[in-house]
Amino acid sequence: MTVDLADFTEPDAERPPSPVPVDWAAVEAWLGVRLPDDYKRLADRYGPLDFGEYLWVHVPCVQEGRFDFGEWLRETQREARIDVRKLPEDERPRLHPEPGGLLAWGVSRGGDTLFWDTSVSDDPDEWTVVVQHRGAVPGSGLRPWHSYDLTLTGYLRHTVREGWELPSPPGALMGPLPGSMARTAFLETAVPWTPPAPVAPRLTEEERRVALHTGTGLDALRLLVPPPETPYLGGGTWDDLFTELGTRLPREYVTLMDTYGAGIWSGWLRFHTPLRTGGRRFITHVEETLDGYRSLREGYPEWQPLAAWPEPGGLLPFANSIDGDYLGWLVEGDDPDTWPLIVWPRHADQGPPLQTGLIDTLLAWRRGLLRTEGLPGPDEDDDPVEFARFRAWDDRAYW
């Protein structure tokens, strides 16, 4: 008997679900597998769902600046691929696009990820659910990955129940959840997602060799990470900045910024806008960061052992990560071109200064050759060229 969500849920009155048309032939061709019919019926009838006020069932759609189905799926599968390495080798599940690999279809507000186990059958309608649990779930023990003998609709149905005493599969199970389904709030204006067309490699084999192995300095960095056509620096001048700081900054930094401008490297490392005038100036970020550092140092000097600029040899930060790590110089001596680089990591003990200059450090980091806390490199299975990206800021950026 076919079970529909309408058999055990009701539409939310304030955010009723609404469909987004999907070209299933194109989506399945892009994935390389056929998808379960109950998932396709769900998407065709309800669109992206906030299910039970806790689960997000993602369908092929896109909303500019908020969600892209293809990007979400690729990053979710990548993170899962990295996470399964924490398991003993003989317990690691395969991940799509490996044959029979797990394929993600949703997430929870608690950080759980929900997959189909495509190894169950050649018939996708028989695929069962595997959940990578993040939080403490009754019955989960210490094992984050749990398999259920339930299809997608069956799993959703079992999360909507009145109490834990009702029969359920072995292991952890979310719920009980409300029997509600709403349009995902952050996808209010989502439109159909179109699979990206195949693109030719950005670099030739010779260019890859130079970018990843033999090239040096700014030329190699430009090849590996293309700079923007118009770097954004702000409306001031370098002389004005140096006057405000009371010191010149390293020439290598100026050269790099004149080439790339302010922006974010590989979605991780944010370079402050150096020449902005007005409220969010370069020195504003420096002073706010160092005020915080001094406050932490007062309470935990063993974890914050650095001096803070303008103290002699002090940290002068100029970039930070999305995770709260900072990259800066130790202002030692009168010649800025000799200042060593250092990372102040958020989640690790303070390490020593780096042994290379700024451009060589960025080049080694994006090649996957630099291993230091606060600057995580590409995963061992990632293509460094694919993850070598730079997105420029503009005058609306906070940083």
Coordinates of C-alpha atoms in Angstrom, one line a residue:
M1 CA 0.0 0.0 0.0
T2 CA 1.4 3.4 -0.9
V3 CA 1.7 5.8 2.0
D4 CA 1.6 9.6 1.4
L5 CA 2.7 12.3 3.8
A6 CA -0.9 13.5 3.8
D7 CA -1.9 10.3 5.7
F8 CA 0.0 11.4 8.8
T9 CA 0.8 15.1 8.5
E10 CA -1.0 18.4 7.9
P11 CA 0.2 21.5 6.0
D12 CA 1.3 24.4 8.2
A13 CA -1.2 27.2 8.1
E14 CA 1.4 30.0 8.0
R15 CA 3.9 28.4 5.6
P16 CA 2.0 25.8 3.5
P17 CA 4.2 23.6 1.3
S18 CA 4.3 24.4 -2.4
P19 CA 5.9 22.5 -5.2
V20 CA 8.9 23.5 -7.3
P21 CA 8.9 21.9 -10.8
V22 CA 11.7 19.4 -11.2
D23 CA 13.2 18.0 -14.4
W24 CA 13.7 14.5 -13.0
A25 CA 15.3 13.1 -16.1
A26 CA 18.0 15.8 -16.0
V27 CA 18.5 15.5 -12.2
E28 CA 18.9 11.7 -12.4
A29 CA 21.2 11.9 -15.3
W30 CA 23.4 14.3 -13.4
L31 CA 23.4 12.0 -10.3
G32 CA 23.9 8.9 -12.3
V33 CA 21.1 7.0 -10.4
R34 CA 17.3 6.9 -10.5
L35 CA 15.7 8.3 -7.4
P36 CA 12.9 6.8 -5.2
D37 CA 9.3 7.4 -6.5
D38 CA 8.1 8.5 -3.0
Y39 CA 10.8 11.3 -2.9
K40 CA 9.8 12.5 -6.4
R41 CA 6.1 12.5 -5.5
L42 CA 7.0 14.4 -2.3
A43 CA 8.9 17.0 -4.3
D44 CA 6.3 17.3 -7.0
R45 CA 3.5 17.8 -4.5
Y46 CA 5.1 19.7 -1.6
G47 CA 8.5 21.1 -2.7
P48 CA 11.2 21.8 -0.1
L49 CA 9.9 20.8 3.3
D50 CA 10.4 21.7 6.9
F51 CA 9.1 18.4 8.2
G52 CA 7.9 18.1 11.8
E53 CA 9.5 21.4 12.6
Y54 CA 12.8 19.6 12.8
L55 CA 13.8 18.0 9.5
W56 CA 14.6 19.7 6.2
V57 CA 13.8 17.5 3.2
H58 CA 15.8 19.0 0.4
V59 CA 14.6 18.8 -3.2
P60 CA 16.3 20.0 -6.4
C61 CA 15.8 23.7 -6.2
V62 CA 17.8 26.9 -5.8
Q63 CA 17.5 30.3 -4.1
E64 CA 20.1 32.8 -4.9
G65 CA 22.4 33.4 -1.9
R66 CA 20.6 30.8 0.2
F67 CA 20.7 27.4 -1.3
D68 CA 21.8 25.5 -4.3
F69 CA 20.8 21.8 -4.4
G70 CA 23.9 20.7 -6.4
E71 CA 26.3 22.6 -4.1
W72 CA 24.5 21.4 -1.0
L73 CA 24.7 17.8 -2.1
R74 CA 28.3 18.0 -3.2
E75 CA 29.4 19.5 0.1
T76 CA 27.3 17.2 2.2
Q77 CA 28.7 14.1 0.5
R78 CA 32.2 15.6 0.9
E79 CA 31.8 16.1 4.6
A80 CA 30.4 12.7 5.0
R81 CA 33.3 11.2 3.1
I82 CA 35.7 12.9 5.5
D83 CA 33.7 11.9 8.6
V84 CA 33.6 8.2 7.8
R85 CA 37.4 8.0 8.1
K86 CA 36.9 8.3 11.8
L87 CA 35.3 4.8 11.8
P88 CA 37.3 1.6 11.7
E89 CA 38.2 0.8 8.1
D90 CA 35.9 -2.2 7.9
E91 CA 32.9 -0.2 9.2
R92 CA 33.1 2.7 6.8
P93 CA 30.1 3.1 4.5
R94 CA 30.6 3.9 0.9
L95 CA 29.5 7.4 -0.3
H96 CA 27.9 8.3 -3.6
P97 CA 29.1 8.5 -6.4
E98 CA 30.7 5.2 -5.4
P99 CA 28.4 2.3 -6.5
G100 CA 26.0 1.5 -3.7
G101 CA 27.1 4.6 -1.8
L102 CA 25.0 6.7 0.6
L103 CA 23.2 9.6 -1.0
A104 CA 21.9 12.5 1.1
W105 CA 18.4 13.8 1.0
G106 CA 18.0 15.9 4.2
V107 CA 19.3 17.3 7.4
S108 CA 18.0 18.1 10.8
R109 CA 18.2 21.2 13.0
G110 CA 20.4 19.2 15.3
G111 CA 23.0 18.7 12.6
D112 CA 22.0 15.2 11.6
T113 CA 22.3 14.2 8.0
L114 CA 19.9 11.7 6.4
F115 CA 20.9 9.4 3.5
W116 CA 19.5 6.6 1.4
D117 CA 21.5 3.4 1.4
T118 CA 21.6 2.8 -2.3
S119 CA 23.4 -0.6 -1.8
V120 CA 20.1 -2.2 -0.6
S121 CA 18.7 -2.8 -4.0
D122 CA 18.9 -1.9 -7.7
D123 CA 15.3 -0.6 -7.2
P124 CA 15.5 2.8 -5.6
D125 CA 12.0 2.4 -4.1
E126 CA 13.6 -0.2 -1.8
W127 CA 16.4 2.1 -0.6
T128 CA 16.3 2.5 3.2
V129 CA 17.4 5.3 5.4
V130 CA 20.8 5.8 7.1
V131 CA 21.2 8.7 9.6
Q132 CA 24.5 10.3 10.7
H133 CA 23.4 11.5 14.1
R134 CA 25.2 14.5 15.6
G135 CA 23.6 14.9 19.0
A136 CA 22.7 12.6 21.8
V137 CA 19.8 10.5 20.6
P138 CA 18.2 7.8 22.9
G139 CA 19.6 4.4 22.0
S140 CA 22.4 5.7 19.8
G141 CA 25.3 4.9 22.2
L142 CA 28.6 6.1 20.7
R143 CA 27.8 5.1 17.1
P144 CA 26.9 8.1 15.0
W145 CA 25.8 6.2 11.9
H146 CA 22.5 4.2 12.1
S147 CA 20.7 2.2 9.5
Y148 CA 17.0 1.7 9.5
D149 CA 14.8 -0.8 7.7
L150 CA 12.6 2.0 6.5
T151 CA 12.2 3.9 3.2
L152 CA 12.0 7.7 3.3
T153 CA 8.3 7.9 3.7
G154 CA 8.3 5.1 6.3
Y155 CA 11.1 6.8 8.2
L156 CA 9.2 10.2 8.3
R157 CA 6.0 8.4 9.4
H158 CA 7.9 6.7 12.3
T159 CA 9.2 10.1 13.5
V160 CA 5.6 11.3 14.0
R161 CA 4.3 9.3 17.0
E162 CA 3.0 10.0 20.5
G163 CA 5.7 8.3 22.6
W164 CA 8.9 6.2 22.7
E165 CA 6.9 3.2 23.8
L166 CA 5.6 2.7 20.3
P167 CA 7.3 0.0 18.2
S168 CA 10.3 1.4 16.3
P169 CA 13.4 0.0 14.5
P170 CA 16.5 -0.8 16.6
G171 CA 18.7 2.1 17.4
A172 CA 18.2 5.8 17.6
L173 CA 15.2 7.4 16.0
M174 CA 14.2 11.0 15.9
G175 CA 11.0 12.1 17.4
P176 CA 8.3 12.2 18.3
L177 CA 8.0 15.1 15.8
P178 CA 4.8 17.1 15.1
G179 CA 2.8 16.0 12.2
S180 CA 3.4 19.1 10.2
M181 CA 4.9 20.1 6.9
A182 CA 5.8 23.6 6.0
R183 CA 7.6 25.3 3.2
T184 CA 11.2 25.6 4.2
A185 CA 11.4 29.2 5.6
F186 CA 14.8 30.1 4.0
L187 CA 13.6 28.8 0.6
E188 CA 10.4 30.9 0.3
T189 CA 11.2 32.0 -3.3
A190 CA 13.1 28.9 -4.5
V191 CA 13.0 28.0 -8.2
P192 CA 13.8 24.8 -10.1
W193 CA 17.4 23.7 -10.0
T194 CA 19.1 23.0 -13.3
P195 CA 22.1 20.6 -13.2
P196 CA 25.3 22.4 -14.3
A197 CA 26.6 21.7 -17.8
P198 CA 29.9 19.9 -18.0
V199 CA 32.8 22.3 -18.2
A200 CA 36.3 21.8 -19.6
P201 CA 39.1 21.8 -17.1
R202 CA 40.2 25.3 -16.2
L203 CA 43.9 24.4 -16.5
T204 CA 45.8 22.3 -19.0
E205 CA 48.0 19.5 -17.7
E206 CA 51.1 21.7 -18.0
E207 CA 49.4 24.5 -16.2
R208 CA 48.3 22.2 -13.4
R209 CA 51.9 21.0 -13.0
V210 CA 53.1 24.6 -12.7
A211 CA 50.2 25.7 -10.4
L212 CA 50.5 22.7 -8.1
H213 CA 54.2 21.7 -8.2
T214 CA 56.8 23.6 -10.1
G215 CA 55.7 27.3 -10.2
T216 CA 56.7 29.8 -7.6
G217 CA 55.7 33.1 -6.2
L218 CA 52.8 35.3 -7.3
D219 CA 52.8 33.9 -10.9
A220 CA 52.1 30.4 -9.6
L221 CA 49.5 31.7 -7.1
R222 CA 47.7 33.7 -9.9
L223 CA 47.6 30.5 -12.0
L224 CA 46.3 28.4 -9.2
V225 CA 43.9 31.0 -7.8
P226 CA 42.8 33.5 -10.5
P227 CA 42.5 37.0 -9.1
P228 CA 39.5 39.3 -9.8
E229 CA 39.5 41.6 -12.7
T230 CA 39.0 44.6 -10.4
P231 CA 40.5 44.1 -6.9
Y232 CA 38.6 45.9 -4.2
L233 CA 40.8 47.8 -1.7
G234 CA 38.5 50.6 -0.5
G235 CA 38.6 54.3 -1.3
G236 CA 41.8 55.4 0.5
T237 CA 45.5 55.2 -0.2
W238 CA 48.3 53.1 1.2
D239 CA 50.1 56.2 2.4
D240 CA 46.9 57.2 4.4
L241 CA 46.8 53.7 5.9
F242 CA 50.5 53.7 6.9
T243 CA 50.0 57.1 8.4
E244 CA 47.0 56.0 10.5
L245 CA 48.9 52.9 11.7
G246 CA 52.1 54.6 12.3
T247 CA 54.0 52.0 10.3
R248 CA 54.5 50.7 6.7
L249 CA 53.2 47.2 6.1
P250 CA 55.2 44.5 4.3
R251 CA 55.7 45.1 0.5
E252 CA 54.6 41.5 -0.2
Y253 CA 51.2 42.2 1.5
V254 CA 50.7 45.4 -0.6
T255 CA 51.6 43.5 -3.8
L256 CA 49.2 40.7 -2.9
M257 CA 46.4 43.1 -2.1
D258 CA 46.9 45.1 -5.2
T259 CA 46.5 41.9 -7.2
Y260 CA 43.6 40.3 -5.3
G261 CA 42.1 43.0 -3.1
A262 CA 40.0 42.2 -0.1
G263 CA 38.0 39.0 -0.1
I264 CA 37.8 35.4 1.0
W265 CA 40.1 32.6 0.0
S266 CA 38.6 29.2 -0.6
G267 CA 35.5 30.1 1.5
W268 CA 37.8 30.2 4.6
L269 CA 40.3 33.0 5.0
R270 CA 39.0 36.6 4.9
F271 CA 41.4 39.4 4.1
H272 CA 40.2 42.7 5.6
T273 CA 39.7 45.7 3.3
P274 CA 42.9 47.7 3.7
L275 CA 42.0 51.1 2.3
R276 CA 38.4 51.5 3.4
T277 CA 37.6 54.9 4.9
G278 CA 34.8 55.5 7.4
G279 CA 33.6 53.2 10.2
R280 CA 34.9 49.8 9.3
R281 CA 38.5 50.7 8.5
F282 CA 41.4 48.3 8.6
I283 CA 42.6 49.7 12.0
T284 CA 39.0 49.1 13.4
H285 CA 39.3 45.4 12.8
V286 CA 42.9 45.3 14.2
E287 CA 41.9 47.2 17.4
E288 CA 38.8 45.1 18.0
T289 CA 40.7 41.8 17.5
L290 CA 43.5 42.9 19.8
D291 CA 41.2 44.2 22.5
G292 CA 39.7 40.7 22.5
Y293 CA 43.1 39.1 22.6
R294 CA 44.3 41.2 25.5
S295 CA 41.1 40.3 27.4
L296 CA 41.7 36.6 26.9
R297 CA 45.4 36.9 27.7
E298 CA 44.5 38.4 31.1
G299 CA 42.5 35.3 32.1
Y300 CA 44.5 32.7 30.2
P301 CA 48.0 33.9 29.6
E302 CA 49.3 30.3 28.9
W303 CA 46.9 30.0 25.9
Q304 CA 47.5 33.6 24.6
P305 CA 51.2 34.0 25.0
L306 CA 51.8 36.6 22.3
A307 CA 52.3 40.3 22.7
A308 CA 49.7 42.5 21.1
W309 CA 50.6 45.3 18.7
P310 CA 51.8 48.0 19.3
E311 CA 53.7 46.1 22.1
P312 CA 57.2 45.1 20.9
G313 CA 57.0 42.0 18.9
G314 CA 53.2 42.1 19.0
L315 CA 50.6 40.4 16.9
L316 CA 49.2 42.7 14.1
P317 CA 46.3 40.7 12.5
F318 CA 45.2 41.4 8.9
A319 CA 43.0 38.4 8.1
N320 CA 40.8 35.9 9.9
S321 CA 39.0 32.7 9.2
I322 CA 35.3 32.0 9.2
D323 CA 36.0 29.9 12.3
G324 CA 37.7 32.7 14.3
D325 CA 41.4 32.0 13.6
Y326 CA 43.6 35.0 12.8
L327 CA 46.6 35.5 10.5
G328 CA 49.0 38.3 11.2
W329 CA 52.5 39.5 11.6
L330 CA 54.7 39.7 14.7
V331 CA 56.0 43.3 14.5
E332 CA 59.6 42.7 15.3
G333 CA 62.1 45.4 14.3
D334 CA 61.8 48.4 12.1
D335 CA 61.7 46.6 8.7
P336 CA 58.2 45.3 8.0
D337 CA 59.5 43.1 5.2
T338 CA 61.2 40.9 7.9
W339 CA 58.1 40.5 10.1
P340 CA 57.3 36.8 10.5
L341 CA 53.8 35.5 9.8
I342 CA 51.9 33.8 12.6
V343 CA 48.5 32.1 13.0
W344 CA 46.5 32.6 16.2
P345 CA 44.4 29.5 16.1
R346 CA 41.0 29.4 17.8
H347 CA 40.9 25.7 18.7
A348 CA 44.5 24.8 19.3
D349 CA 47.6 25.9 21.3
Q350 CA 49.6 28.8 19.9
G351 CA 52.2 27.6 17.4
P352 CA 55.4 29.1 16.3
P353 CA 55.8 31.7 13.5
L354 CA 55.5 30.4 10.0
Q355 CA 58.7 29.9 8.0
T356 CA 57.6 31.4 4.7
G357 CA 56.4 34.8 3.5
L358 CA 52.7 35.6 2.8
I359 CA 52.6 34.6 -0.9
D360 CA 54.5 31.4 -0.4
T361 CA 52.3 30.6 2.6
L362 CA 49.1 31.0 0.6
L363 CA 50.5 29.0 -2.3
A364 CA 51.5 26.1 0.0
W365 CA 48.2 26.2 1.8
R366 CA 46.1 26.0 -1.4
R367 CA 48.4 23.3 -2.8
G368 CA 47.7 21.3 0.3
L369 CA 51.3 21.3 1.4
L370 CA 50.9 23.5 4.5
R371 CA 49.7 21.8 7.7
T372 CA 49.1 24.3 10.5
E373 CA 46.3 24.9 12.9
G374 CA 43.9 27.5 11.7
L375 CA 44.6 27.0 8.0
P376 CA 43.2 23.6 7.1
G377 CA 44.1 22.5 3.6
P378 CA 42.1 20.5 1.1
D379 CA 41.0 17.0 2.0
E380 CA 43.2 14.2 0.8
D381 CA 40.6 13.3 -1.8
D382 CA 39.9 16.9 -3.0
D383 CA 41.3 18.3 -6.2
P384 CA 43.3 21.3 -5.0
V385 CA 42.5 23.2 -8.2
E386 CA 38.8 22.8 -7.7
F387 CA 39.1 24.3 -4.1
A388 CA 41.5 27.1 -5.0
R389 CA 39.1 30.0 -5.2
F390 CA 39.0 33.6 -4.3
R391 CA 35.8 35.7 -4.0
A392 CA 36.4 39.5 -3.9
W393 CA 34.6 41.8 -1.5
D394 CA 32.9 45.0 -2.5
D395 CA 32.0 48.2 -0.6
R396 CA 29.1 46.3 1.1
A397 CA 31.3 43.8 2.8
Y398 CA 31.7 43.9 6.6
W399 CA 35.3 42.9 6.4

